[in-house]
Structure formats: C-alpha cells, structure tokens
mmCIF file of C-alpha atoms and ligand atoms in Angstrom:
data_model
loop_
_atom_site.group_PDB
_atom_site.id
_atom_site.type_symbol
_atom_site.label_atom_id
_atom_site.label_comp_id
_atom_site.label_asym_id
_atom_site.label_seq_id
_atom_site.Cartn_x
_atom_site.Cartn_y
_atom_site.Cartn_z
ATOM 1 C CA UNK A 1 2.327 7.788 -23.354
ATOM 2 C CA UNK A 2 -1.305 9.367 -21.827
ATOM 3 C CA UNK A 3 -1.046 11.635 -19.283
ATOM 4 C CA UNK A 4 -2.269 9.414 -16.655
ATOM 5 C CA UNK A 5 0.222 6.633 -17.066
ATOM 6 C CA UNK A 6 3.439 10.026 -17.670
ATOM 7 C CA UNK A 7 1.574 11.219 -13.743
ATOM 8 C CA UNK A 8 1.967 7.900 -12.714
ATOM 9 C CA UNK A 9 5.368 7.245 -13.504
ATOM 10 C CA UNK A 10 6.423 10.461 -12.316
ATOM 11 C CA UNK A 11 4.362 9.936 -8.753
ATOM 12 C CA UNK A 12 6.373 6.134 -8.490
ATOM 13 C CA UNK A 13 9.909 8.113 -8.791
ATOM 14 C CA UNK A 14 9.409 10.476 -6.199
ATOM 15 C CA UNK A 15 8.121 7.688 -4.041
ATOM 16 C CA UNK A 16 10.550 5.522 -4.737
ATOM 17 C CA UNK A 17 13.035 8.396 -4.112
ATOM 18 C CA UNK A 18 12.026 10.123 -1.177
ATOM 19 C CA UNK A 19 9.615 7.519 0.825
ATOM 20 C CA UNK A 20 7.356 9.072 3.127
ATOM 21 C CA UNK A 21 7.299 7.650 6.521
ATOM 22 C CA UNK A 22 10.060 5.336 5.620
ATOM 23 C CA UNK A 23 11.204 4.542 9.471
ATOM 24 C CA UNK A 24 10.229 1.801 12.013
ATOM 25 C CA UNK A 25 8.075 3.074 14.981
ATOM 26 C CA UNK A 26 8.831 1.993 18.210
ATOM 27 C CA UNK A 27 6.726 1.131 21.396
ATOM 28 C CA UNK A 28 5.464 -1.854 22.775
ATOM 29 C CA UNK A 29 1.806 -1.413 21.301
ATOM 30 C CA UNK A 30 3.015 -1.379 17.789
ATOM 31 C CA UNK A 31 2.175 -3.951 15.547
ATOM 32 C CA UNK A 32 5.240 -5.048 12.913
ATOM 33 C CA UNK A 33 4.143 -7.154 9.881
ATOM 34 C CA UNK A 34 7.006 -8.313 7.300
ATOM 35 C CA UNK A 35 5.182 -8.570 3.858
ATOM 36 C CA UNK A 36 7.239 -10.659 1.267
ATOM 37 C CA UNK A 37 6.435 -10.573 -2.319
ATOM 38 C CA UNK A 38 8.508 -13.781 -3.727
ATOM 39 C CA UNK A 39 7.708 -13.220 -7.159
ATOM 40 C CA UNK A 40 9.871 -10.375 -7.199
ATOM 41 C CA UNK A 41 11.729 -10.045 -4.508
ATOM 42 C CA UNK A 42 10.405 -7.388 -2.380
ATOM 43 C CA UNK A 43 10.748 -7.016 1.406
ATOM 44 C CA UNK A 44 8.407 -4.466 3.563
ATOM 45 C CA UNK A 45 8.447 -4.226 6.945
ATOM 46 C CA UNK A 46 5.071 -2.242 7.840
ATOM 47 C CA UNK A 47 4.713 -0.902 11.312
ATOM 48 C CA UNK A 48 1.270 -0.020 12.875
ATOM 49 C CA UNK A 49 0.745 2.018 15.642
ATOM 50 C CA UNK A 50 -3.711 2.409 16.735
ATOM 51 C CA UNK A 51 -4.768 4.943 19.494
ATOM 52 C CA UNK A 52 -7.434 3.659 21.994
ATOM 53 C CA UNK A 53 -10.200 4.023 19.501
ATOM 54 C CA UNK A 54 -8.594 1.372 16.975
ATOM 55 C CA UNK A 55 -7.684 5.271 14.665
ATOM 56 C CA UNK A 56 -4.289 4.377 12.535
ATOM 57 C CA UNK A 57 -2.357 7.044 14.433
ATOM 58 C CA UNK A 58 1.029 6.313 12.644
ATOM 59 C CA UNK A 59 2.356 3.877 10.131
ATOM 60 C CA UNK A 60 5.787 3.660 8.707
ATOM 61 C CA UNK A 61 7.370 1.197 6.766
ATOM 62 C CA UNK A 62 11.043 -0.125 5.896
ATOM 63 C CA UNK A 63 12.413 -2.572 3.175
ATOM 64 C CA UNK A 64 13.847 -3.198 -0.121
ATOM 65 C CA UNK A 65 11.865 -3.698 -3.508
ATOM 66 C CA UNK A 66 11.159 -2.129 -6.463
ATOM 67 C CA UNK A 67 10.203 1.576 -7.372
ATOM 68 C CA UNK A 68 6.107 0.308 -7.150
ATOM 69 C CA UNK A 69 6.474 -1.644 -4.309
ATOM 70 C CA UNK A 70 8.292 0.810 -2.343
ATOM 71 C CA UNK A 71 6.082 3.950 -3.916
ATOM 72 C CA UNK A 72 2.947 1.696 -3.012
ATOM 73 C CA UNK A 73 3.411 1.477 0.599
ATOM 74 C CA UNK A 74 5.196 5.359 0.795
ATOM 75 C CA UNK A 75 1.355 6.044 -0.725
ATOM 76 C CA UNK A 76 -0.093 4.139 1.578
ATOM 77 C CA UNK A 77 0.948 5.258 4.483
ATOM 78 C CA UNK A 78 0.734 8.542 4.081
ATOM 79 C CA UNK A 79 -2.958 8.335 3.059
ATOM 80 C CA UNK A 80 -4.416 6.030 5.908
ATOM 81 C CA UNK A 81 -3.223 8.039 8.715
ATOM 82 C CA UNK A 82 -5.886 9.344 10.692
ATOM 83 C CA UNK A 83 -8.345 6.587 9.152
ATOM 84 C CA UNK A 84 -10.421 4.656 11.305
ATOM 85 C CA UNK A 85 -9.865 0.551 11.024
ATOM 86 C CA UNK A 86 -13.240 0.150 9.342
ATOM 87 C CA UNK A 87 -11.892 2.865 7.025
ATOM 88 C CA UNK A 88 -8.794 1.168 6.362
ATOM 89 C CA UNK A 89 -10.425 -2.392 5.394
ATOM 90 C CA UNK A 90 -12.682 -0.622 2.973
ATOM 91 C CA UNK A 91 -9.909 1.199 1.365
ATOM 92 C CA UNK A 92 -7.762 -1.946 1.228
ATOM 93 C CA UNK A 93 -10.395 -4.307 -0.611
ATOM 94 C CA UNK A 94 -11.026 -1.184 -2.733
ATOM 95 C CA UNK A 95 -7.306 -1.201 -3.567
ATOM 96 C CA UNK A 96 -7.073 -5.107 -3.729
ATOM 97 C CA UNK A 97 -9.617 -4.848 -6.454
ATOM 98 C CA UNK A 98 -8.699 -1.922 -8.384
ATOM 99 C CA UNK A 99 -4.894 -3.291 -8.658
ATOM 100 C CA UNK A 100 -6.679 -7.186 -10.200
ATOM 101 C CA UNK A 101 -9.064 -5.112 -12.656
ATOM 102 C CA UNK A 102 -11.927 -6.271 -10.727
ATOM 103 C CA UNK A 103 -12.769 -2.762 -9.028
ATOM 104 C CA UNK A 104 -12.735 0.735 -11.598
ATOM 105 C CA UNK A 105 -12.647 3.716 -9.735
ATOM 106 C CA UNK A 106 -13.558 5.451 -12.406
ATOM 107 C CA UNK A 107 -17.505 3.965 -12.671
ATOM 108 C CA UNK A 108 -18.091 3.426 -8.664
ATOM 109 C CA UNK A 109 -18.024 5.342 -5.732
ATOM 110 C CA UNK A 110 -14.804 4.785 -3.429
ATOM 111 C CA UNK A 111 -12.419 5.632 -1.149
ATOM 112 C CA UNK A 112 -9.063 5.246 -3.060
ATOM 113 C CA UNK A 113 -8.211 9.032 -3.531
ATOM 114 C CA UNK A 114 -4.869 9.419 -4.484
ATOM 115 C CA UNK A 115 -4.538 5.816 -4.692
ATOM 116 C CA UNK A 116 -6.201 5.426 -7.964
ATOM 117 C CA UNK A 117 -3.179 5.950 -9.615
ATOM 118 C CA UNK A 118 -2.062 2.437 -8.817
ATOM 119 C CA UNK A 119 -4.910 0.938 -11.513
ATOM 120 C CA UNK A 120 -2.456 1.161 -14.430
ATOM 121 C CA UNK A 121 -0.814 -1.831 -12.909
ATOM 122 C CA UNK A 122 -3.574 -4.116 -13.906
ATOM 123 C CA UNK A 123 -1.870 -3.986 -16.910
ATOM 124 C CA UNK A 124 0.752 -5.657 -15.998
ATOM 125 C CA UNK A 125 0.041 -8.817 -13.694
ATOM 126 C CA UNK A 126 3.596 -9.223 -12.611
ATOM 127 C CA UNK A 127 3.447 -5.936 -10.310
ATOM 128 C CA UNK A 128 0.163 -6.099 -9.059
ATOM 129 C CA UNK A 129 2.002 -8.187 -6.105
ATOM 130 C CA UNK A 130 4.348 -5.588 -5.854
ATOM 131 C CA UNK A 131 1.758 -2.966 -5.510
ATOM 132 C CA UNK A 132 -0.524 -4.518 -3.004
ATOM 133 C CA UNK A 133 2.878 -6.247 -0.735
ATOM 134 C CA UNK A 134 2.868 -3.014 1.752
ATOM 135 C CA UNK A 135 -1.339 -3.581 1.857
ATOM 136 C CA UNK A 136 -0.718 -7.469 2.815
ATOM 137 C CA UNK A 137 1.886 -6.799 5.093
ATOM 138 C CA UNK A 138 -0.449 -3.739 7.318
ATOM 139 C CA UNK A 139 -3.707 -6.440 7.245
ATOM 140 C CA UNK A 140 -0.651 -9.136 8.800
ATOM 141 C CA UNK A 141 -0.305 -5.989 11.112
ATOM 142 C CA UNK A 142 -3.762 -5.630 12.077
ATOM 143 C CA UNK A 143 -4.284 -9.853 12.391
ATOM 144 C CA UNK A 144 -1.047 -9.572 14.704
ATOM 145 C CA UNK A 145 1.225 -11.586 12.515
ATOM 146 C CA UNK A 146 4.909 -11.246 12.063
ATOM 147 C CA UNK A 147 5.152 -12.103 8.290
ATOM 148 C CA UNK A 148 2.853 -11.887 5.665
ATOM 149 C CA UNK A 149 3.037 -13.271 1.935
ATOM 150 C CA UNK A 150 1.520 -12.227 -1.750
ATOM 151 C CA UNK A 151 1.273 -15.660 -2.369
ATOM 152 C CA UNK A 152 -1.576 -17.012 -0.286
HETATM 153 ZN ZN1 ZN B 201 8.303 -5.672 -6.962
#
C-alpha cells in the first residue's frame, strides 16, 4: 500500500470514529438538508448556520453511513467553517471533480487543502457517492431544501 492511500485510510478511521462537529445546530436561521446516498445506504443530515455576511459560521452534521461517507462530511465541516459562500461553491465543484477524476489537485491550483485526500476514491466509483453525500446535502442547505439525493 503507498503512503498516501495507508494516510488516507488512517484519516477515514479517525473520522469515522470520532466525527467532528457531529451534532445538529439549532435556531430558526439554520438551514437542515438530508442528503441520501441510495446506492449505499447512507443518511446525512447537514446543518448550516450563515452570519449576516452569507460567512459559514457553523456546520454540523448527523447520520448513519459508511466510514467515507461519515469521514467525508466530519472533513468537511471542519474545513469550510469560516469560508465565505463563494468560497464554499468553489471548494465544492473542486471536490465534485477531484472525487469523478475530472479535477487533479496535484497539476492545478485549488482550494481542496486537506481535502485532497478524498481523490483515491476515484478509484473506486461505488464511493465516490458516498464521499460527495455530506457536499450534496450542504448545497440542498444553501438552495433551502429539506432533502437532497446522489442520484440526480
Ligand atoms: Zn457509503
């Protein structure tokens, strides 16, 4: 095994174990998205909270799914905090397209940070839903939708 895919697995089961941000926010400006990935079964609940500016000044998330698509949105919620909505969009069609092997991090300039562990699942097509369900369910979020879907 390399020693980007032995960091990656390592990175998904400490995720998966101890989720960051893993609670629902409450308040009547938040903005609650289910994301359901039916291919494998995963559930995430992503909640949203903006200041006045339209900054992401919280997010949290609750479900159940597998390790990657709970580690994916633990990863993802920690990172966009503080990021501006324009910021977020970027970094989610960044992530969209790294995930589908349409985007390499490695050649272009981007946003993706920590998130560029994640492009090892291109490798395998059935979890690239279960990586990019938490991402679906926050643009649901931002639209003002209750449910969101990996199939479109
Ligand atoms: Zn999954």
């Amino acid at each position: 095994m390399s020693r980007s895919n032995e960091l990656y697995q390592q990175v998904i089961l400490d995720h998966n174990k101890n989720p960051r941000n893993y609670r629902a926010l409450e308040g009547s400006d938040v903005l609650v998205c289910e994301g359901h990935n039916p291919l494998c079964g995963d559930h995430i609940t992503v909640y949203l909270d903006l200041d006045a500016n339209g900054t992401v000044n919280d997010l949290g998330f609750q479900g159940n799914g597998c390790a990657i698509s709970k580690a994916s949105a633990s990863m993802m919620t920690a990172y966009l905090k503080g990021k501006s909505l324009a910021e977020v969009k970027t970094i989610f069609s960044e992530f969209h397209d790294m995930v589908r092997g349409e985007f390499d991090p490695a050649s272009r300039e981007n946003h993706l940070g920590k998130l560029t562990l994640f492009q090892g699942v291109k490798e395998y097509s059935s979890r690239i839903k279960c990586a990019s369900l938490a991402w679906h369910a926050l643009m649901g979020a931002l639209d003002k939708q209750q449910s969101a879907t990996t199939e479109e």
